[in-house]
Tab-separated table of N, CA and C in Angstrom:
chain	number	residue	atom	x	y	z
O	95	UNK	N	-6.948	-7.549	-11.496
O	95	UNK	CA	-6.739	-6.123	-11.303
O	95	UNK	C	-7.436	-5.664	-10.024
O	96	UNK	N	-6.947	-4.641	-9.209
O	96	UNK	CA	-7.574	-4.079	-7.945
O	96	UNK	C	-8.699	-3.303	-8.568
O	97	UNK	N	-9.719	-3.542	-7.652
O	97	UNK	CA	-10.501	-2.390	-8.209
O	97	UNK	C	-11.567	-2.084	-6.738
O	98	UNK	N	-11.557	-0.860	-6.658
O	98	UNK	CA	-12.145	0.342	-5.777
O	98	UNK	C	-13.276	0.564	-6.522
O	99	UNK	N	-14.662	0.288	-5.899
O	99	UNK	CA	-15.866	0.779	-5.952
O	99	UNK	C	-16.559	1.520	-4.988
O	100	UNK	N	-16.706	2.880	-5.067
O	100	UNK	CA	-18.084	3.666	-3.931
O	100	UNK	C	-18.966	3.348	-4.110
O	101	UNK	N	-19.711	4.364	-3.142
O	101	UNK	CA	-20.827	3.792	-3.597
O	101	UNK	C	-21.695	4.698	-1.798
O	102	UNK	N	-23.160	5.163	-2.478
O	102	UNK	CA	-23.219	6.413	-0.917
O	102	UNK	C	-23.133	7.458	-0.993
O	103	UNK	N	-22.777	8.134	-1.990
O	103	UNK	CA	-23.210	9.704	-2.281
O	103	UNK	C	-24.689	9.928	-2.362
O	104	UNK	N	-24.791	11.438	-2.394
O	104	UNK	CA	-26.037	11.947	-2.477
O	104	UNK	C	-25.828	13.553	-2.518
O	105	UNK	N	-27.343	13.964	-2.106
O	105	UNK	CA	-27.513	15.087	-1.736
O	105	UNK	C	-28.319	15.425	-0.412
O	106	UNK	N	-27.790	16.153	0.442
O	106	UNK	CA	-28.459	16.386	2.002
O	106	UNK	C	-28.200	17.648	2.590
O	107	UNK	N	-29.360	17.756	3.217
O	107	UNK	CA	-29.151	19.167	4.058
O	107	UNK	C	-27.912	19.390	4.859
O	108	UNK	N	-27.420	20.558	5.323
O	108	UNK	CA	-26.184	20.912	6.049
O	108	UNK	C	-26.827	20.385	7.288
O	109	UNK	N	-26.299	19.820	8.015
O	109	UNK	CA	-26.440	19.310	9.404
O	109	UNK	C	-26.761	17.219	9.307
O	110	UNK	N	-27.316	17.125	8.537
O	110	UNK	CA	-27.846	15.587	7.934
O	110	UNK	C	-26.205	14.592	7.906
O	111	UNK	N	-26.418	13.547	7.743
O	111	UNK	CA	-25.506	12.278	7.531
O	111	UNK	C	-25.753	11.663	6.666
O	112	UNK	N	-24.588	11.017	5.885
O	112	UNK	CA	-24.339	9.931	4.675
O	112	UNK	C	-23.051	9.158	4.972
O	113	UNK	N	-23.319	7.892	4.844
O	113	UNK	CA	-22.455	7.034	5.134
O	113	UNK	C	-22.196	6.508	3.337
O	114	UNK	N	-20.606	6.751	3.567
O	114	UNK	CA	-20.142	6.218	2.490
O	114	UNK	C	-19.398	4.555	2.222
O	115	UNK	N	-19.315	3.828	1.095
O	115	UNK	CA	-18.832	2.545	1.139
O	115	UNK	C	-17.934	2.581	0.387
O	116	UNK	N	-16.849	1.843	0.354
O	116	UNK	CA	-16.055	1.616	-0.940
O	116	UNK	C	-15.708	-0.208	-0.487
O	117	UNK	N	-15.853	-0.498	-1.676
O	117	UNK	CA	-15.549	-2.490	-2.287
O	117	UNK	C	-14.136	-2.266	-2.775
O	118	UNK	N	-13.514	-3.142	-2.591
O	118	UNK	CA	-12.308	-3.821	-3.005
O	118	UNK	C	-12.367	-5.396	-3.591
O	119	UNK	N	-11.846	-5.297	-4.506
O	119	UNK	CA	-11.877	-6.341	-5.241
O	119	UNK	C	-10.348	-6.673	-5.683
O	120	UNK	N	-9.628	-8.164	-6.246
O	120	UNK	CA	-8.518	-8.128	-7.086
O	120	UNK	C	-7.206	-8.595	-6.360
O	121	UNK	N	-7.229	-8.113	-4.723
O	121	UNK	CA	-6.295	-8.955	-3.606
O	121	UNK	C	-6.608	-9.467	-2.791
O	122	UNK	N	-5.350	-10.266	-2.232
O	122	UNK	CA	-5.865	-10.629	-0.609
O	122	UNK	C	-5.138	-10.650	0.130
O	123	UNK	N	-4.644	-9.337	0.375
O	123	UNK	CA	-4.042	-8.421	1.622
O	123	UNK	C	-4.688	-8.148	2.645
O	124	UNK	N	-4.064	-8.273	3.768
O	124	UNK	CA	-5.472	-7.381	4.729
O	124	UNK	C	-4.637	-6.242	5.429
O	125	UNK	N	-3.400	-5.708	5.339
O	125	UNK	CA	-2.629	-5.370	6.287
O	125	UNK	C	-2.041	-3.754	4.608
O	126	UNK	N	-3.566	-3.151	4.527
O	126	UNK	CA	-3.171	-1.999	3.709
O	126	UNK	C	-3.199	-0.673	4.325
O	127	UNK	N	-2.872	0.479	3.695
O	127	UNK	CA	-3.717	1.592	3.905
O	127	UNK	C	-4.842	1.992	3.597
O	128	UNK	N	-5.656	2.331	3.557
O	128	UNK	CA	-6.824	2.654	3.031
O	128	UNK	C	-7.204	4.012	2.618
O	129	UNK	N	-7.519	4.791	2.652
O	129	UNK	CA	-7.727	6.388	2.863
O	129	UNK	C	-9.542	6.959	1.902
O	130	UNK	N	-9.958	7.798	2.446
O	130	UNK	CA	-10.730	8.566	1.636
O	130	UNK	C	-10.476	9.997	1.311
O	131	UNK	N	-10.314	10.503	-0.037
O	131	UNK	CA	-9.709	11.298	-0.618
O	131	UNK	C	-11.427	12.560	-0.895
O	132	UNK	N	-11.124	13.500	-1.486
O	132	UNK	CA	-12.383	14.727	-1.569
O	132	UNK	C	-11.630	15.665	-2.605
O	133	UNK	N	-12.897	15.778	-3.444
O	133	UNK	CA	-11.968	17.146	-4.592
O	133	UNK	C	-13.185	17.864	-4.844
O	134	UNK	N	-13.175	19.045	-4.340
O	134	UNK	CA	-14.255	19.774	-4.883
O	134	UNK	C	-14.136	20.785	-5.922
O	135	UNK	N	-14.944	21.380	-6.522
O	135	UNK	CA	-14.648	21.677	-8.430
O	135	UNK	C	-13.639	23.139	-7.721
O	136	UNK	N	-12.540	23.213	-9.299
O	136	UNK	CA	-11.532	24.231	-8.673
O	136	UNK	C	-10.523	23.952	-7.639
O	137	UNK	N	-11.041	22.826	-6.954
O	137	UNK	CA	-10.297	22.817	-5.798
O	137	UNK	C	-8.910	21.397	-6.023
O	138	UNK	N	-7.931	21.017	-4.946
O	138	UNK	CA	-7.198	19.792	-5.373
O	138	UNK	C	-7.751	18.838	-4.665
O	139	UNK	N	-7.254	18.016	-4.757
O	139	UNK	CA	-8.034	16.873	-4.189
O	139	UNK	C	-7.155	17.047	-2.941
O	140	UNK	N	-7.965	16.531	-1.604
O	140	UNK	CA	-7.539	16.570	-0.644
O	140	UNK	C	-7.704	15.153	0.167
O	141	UNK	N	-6.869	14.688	1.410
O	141	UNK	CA	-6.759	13.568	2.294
O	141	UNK	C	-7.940	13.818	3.117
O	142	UNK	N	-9.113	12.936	3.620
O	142	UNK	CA	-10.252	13.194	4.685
O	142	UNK	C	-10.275	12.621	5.700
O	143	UNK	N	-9.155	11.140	5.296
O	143	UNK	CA	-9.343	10.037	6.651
O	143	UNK	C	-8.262	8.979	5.769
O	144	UNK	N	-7.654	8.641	6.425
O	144	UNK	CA	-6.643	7.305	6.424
O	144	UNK	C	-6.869	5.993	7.594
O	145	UNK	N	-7.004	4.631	7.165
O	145	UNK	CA	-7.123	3.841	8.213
O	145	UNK	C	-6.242	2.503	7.926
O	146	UNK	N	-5.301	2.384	8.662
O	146	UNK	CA	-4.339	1.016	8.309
O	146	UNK	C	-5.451	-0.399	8.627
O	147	UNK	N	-5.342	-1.012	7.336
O	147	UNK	CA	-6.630	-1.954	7.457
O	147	UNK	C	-6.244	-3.248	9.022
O	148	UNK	N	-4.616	-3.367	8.943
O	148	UNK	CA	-4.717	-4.471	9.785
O	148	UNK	C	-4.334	-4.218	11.364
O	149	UNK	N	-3.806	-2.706	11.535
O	149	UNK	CA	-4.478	-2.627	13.020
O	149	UNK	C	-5.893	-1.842	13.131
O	150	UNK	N	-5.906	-1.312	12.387
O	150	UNK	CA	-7.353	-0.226	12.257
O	150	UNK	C	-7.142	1.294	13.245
O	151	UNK	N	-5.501	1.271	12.799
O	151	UNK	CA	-5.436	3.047	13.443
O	151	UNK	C	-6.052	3.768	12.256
O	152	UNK	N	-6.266	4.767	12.785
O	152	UNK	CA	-6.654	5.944	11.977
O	152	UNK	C	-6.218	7.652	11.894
O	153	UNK	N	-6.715	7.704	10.759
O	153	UNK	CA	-5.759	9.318	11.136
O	153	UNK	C	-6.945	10.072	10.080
O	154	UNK	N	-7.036	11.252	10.973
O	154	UNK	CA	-8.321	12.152	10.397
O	154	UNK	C	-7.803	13.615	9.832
O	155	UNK	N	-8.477	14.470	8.797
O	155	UNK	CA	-7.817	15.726	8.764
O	155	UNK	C	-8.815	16.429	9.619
O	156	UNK	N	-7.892	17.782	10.117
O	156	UNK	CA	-8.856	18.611	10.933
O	156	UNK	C	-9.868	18.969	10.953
O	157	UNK	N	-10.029	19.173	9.214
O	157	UNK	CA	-11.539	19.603	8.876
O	157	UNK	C	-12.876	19.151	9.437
O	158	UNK	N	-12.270	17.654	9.355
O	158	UNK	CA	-13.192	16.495	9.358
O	158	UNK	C	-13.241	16.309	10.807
O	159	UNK	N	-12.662	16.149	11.478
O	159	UNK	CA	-12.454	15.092	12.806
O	159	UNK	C	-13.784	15.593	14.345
O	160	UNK	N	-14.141	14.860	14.634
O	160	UNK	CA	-15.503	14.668	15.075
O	160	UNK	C	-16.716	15.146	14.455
O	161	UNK	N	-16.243	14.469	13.076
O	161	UNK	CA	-17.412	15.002	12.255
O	161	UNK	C	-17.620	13.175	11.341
O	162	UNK	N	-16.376	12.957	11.130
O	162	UNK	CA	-16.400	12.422	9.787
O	162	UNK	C	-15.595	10.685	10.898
O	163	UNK	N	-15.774	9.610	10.437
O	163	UNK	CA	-15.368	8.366	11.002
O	163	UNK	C	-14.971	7.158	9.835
O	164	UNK	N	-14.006	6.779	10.046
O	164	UNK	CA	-13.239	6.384	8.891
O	164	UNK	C	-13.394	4.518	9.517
O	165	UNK	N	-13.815	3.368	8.893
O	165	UNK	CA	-14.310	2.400	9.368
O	165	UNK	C	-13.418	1.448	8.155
O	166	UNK	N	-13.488	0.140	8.787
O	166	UNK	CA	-13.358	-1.060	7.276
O	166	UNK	C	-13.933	-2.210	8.133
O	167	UNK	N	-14.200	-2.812	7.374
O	167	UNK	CA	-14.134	-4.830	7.455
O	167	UNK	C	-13.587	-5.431	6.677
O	168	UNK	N	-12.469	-6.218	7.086
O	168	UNK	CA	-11.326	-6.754	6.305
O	168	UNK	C	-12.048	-7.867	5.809
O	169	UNK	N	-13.226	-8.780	6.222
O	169	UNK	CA	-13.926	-10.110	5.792
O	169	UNK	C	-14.214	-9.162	4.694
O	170	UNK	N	-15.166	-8.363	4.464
O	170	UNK	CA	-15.571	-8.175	3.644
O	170	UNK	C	-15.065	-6.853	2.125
O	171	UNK	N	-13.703	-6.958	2.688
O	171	UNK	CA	-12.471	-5.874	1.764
O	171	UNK	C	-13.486	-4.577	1.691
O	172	UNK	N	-14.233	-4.193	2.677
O	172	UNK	CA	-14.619	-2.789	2.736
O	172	UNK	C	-14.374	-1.751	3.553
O	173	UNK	N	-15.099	-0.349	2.825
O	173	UNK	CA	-14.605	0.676	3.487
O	173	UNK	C	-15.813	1.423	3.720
O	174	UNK	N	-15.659	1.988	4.712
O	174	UNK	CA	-16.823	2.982	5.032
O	174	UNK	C	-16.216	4.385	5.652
O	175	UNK	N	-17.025	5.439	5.305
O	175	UNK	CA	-16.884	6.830	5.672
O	175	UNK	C	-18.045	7.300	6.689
O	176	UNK	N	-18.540	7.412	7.585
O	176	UNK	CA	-19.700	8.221	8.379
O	176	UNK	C	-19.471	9.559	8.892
O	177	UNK	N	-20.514	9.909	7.807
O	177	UNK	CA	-20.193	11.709	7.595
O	177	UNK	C	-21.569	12.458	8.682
O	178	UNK	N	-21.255	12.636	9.669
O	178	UNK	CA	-22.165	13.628	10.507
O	178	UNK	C	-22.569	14.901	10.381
O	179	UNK	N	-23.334	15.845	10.817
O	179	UNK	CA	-23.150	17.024	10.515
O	179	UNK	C	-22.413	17.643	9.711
O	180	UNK	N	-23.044	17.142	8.340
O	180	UNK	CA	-22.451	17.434	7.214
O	180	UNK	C	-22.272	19.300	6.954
O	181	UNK	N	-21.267	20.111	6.292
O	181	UNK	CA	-21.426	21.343	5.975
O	181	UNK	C	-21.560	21.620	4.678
O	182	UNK	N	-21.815	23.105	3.799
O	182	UNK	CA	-21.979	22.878	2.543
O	182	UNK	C	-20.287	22.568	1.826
O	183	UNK	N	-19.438	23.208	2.987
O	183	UNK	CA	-18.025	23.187	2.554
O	183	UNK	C	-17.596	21.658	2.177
O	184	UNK	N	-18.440	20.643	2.640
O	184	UNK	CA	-17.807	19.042	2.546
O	184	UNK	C	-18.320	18.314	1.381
O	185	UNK	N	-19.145	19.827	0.442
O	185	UNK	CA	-19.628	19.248	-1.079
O	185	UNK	C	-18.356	18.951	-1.678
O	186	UNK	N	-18.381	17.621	-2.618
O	186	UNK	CA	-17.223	17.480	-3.308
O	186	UNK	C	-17.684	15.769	-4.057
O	187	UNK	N	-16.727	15.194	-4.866
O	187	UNK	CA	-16.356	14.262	-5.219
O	187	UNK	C	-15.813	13.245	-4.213
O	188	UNK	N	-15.932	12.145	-3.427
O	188	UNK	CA	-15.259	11.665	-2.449
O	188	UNK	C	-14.585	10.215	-3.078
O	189	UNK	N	-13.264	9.958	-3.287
O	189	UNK	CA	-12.826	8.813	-3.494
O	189	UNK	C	-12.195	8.115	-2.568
O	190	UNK	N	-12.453	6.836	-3.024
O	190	UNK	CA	-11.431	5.733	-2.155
O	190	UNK	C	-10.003	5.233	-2.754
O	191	UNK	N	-9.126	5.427	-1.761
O	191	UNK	CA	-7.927	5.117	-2.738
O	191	UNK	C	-7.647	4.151	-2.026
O	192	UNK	N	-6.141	3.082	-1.675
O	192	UNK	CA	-5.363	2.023	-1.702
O	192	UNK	C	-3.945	2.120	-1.461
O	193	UNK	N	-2.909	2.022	-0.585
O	193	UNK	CA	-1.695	1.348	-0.853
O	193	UNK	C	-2.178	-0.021	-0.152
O	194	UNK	N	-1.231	-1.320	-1.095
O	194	UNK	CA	-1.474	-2.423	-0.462
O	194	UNK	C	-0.024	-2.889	0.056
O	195	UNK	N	-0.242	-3.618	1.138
O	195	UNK	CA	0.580	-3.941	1.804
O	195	UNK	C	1.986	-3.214	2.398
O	196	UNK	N	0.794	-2.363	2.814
O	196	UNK	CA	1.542	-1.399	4.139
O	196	UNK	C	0.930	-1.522	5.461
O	197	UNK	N	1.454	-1.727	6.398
O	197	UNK	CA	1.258	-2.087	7.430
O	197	UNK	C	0.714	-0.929	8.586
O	198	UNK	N	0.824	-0.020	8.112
O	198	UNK	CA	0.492	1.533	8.843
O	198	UNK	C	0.466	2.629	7.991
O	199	UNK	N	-0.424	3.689	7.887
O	199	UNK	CA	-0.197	4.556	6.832
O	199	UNK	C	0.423	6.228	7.543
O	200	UNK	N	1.498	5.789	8.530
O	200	UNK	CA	2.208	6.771	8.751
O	200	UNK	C	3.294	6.954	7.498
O	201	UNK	N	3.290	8.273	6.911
O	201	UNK	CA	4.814	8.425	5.991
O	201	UNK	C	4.223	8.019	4.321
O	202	UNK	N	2.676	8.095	4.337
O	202	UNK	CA	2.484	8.051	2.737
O	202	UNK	C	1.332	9.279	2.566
O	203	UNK	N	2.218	9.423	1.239
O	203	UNK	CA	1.256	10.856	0.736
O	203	UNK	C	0.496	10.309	-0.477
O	204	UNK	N	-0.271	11.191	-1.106
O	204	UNK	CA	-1.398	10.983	-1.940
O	204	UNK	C	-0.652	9.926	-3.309
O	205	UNK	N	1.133	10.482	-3.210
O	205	UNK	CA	1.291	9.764	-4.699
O	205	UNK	C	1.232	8.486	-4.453
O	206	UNK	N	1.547	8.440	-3.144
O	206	UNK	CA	1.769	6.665	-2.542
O	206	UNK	C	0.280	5.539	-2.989
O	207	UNK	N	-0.804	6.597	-2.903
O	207	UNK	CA	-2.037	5.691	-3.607
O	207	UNK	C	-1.871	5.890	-4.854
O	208	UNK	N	-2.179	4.097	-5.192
O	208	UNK	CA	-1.795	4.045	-6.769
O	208	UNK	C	-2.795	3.646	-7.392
O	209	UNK	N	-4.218	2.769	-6.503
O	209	UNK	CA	-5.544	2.283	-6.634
O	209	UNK	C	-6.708	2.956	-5.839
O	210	UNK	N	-7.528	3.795	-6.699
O	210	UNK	CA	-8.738	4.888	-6.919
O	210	UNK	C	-9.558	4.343	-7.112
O	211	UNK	N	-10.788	4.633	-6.500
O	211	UNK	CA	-12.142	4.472	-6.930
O	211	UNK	C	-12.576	5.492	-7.898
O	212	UNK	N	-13.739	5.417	-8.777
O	212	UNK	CA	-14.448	6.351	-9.737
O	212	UNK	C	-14.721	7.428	-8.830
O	213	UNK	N	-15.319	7.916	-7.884
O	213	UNK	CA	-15.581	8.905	-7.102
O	213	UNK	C	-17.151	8.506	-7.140
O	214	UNK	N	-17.439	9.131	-5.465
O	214	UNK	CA	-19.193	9.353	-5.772
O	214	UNK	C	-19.002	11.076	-4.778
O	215	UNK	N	-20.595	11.298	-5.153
O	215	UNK	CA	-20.935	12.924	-5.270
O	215	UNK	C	-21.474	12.817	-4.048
O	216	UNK	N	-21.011	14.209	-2.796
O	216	UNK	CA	-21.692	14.397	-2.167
O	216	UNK	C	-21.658	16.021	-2.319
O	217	UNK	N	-23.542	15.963	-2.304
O	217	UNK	CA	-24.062	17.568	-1.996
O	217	UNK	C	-24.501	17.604	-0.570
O	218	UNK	N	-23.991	18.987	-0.087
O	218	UNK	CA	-24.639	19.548	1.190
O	218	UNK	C	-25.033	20.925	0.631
O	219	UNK	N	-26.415	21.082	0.985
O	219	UNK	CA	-27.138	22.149	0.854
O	219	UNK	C	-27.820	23.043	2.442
């Protein structure tokens, strides 16, 4: 079975950094989408960063972008998030989701991830 682990939440002042991880386990694809997903309470879950694992383009939402850096290492089926100048607005739940074996993640939306991580917590205060 695939399985998505975070891992890297916390709690930090508004302006501070947290680097997030997510593990993959279960394939051995290297040529996926990747993405990190955010739901804060009340709110829907939203897209933060997409990165096609086997060229390593990326695609950022506005919110985020020269804020937030969307990373992997295919040796090691991981994912990383580096969250800069964090705001209190970027409190939320942050998950890692999955399509496998897509070659670019132009043209997929949220239903297209079908493999989720548990979520980890980030506070900005």
């Amino acid at each position: 079975d695939v399985q998505l682990v975070e891992s890297g939440g916390g709690s930090v002042q508004a302006g501070g950094s947290l680097r997030l991880s997510c593990t993959a386990s279960g394939y051995t694809y290297n040529r996926n989408c990747m993405a990190w997903f955010r739901q804060a309470p009340g709110k829907e879950r939203e897209r933060v960063a997409r990165i096609a694992t086997g060229s390593g383009n990326t695609y950022d939402a506005d919110s985020v972008k020269g804020r937030f850096t969307v990373s992997r290492d295919n040796a090691k089926k991981a994912l990383y998030l580096q969250m800069t100048n964090l705001k209190p607005e970027d409190t939320a739940t942050y998950y890692c989701a999955a399509v496998l074996k897509s070659g670019s993640c132009g043209g997929i939306y949220m239903r297209d991830f079908l493999h989720w991580g548990q979520g980890t917590q980030v506070t900005v205060s």
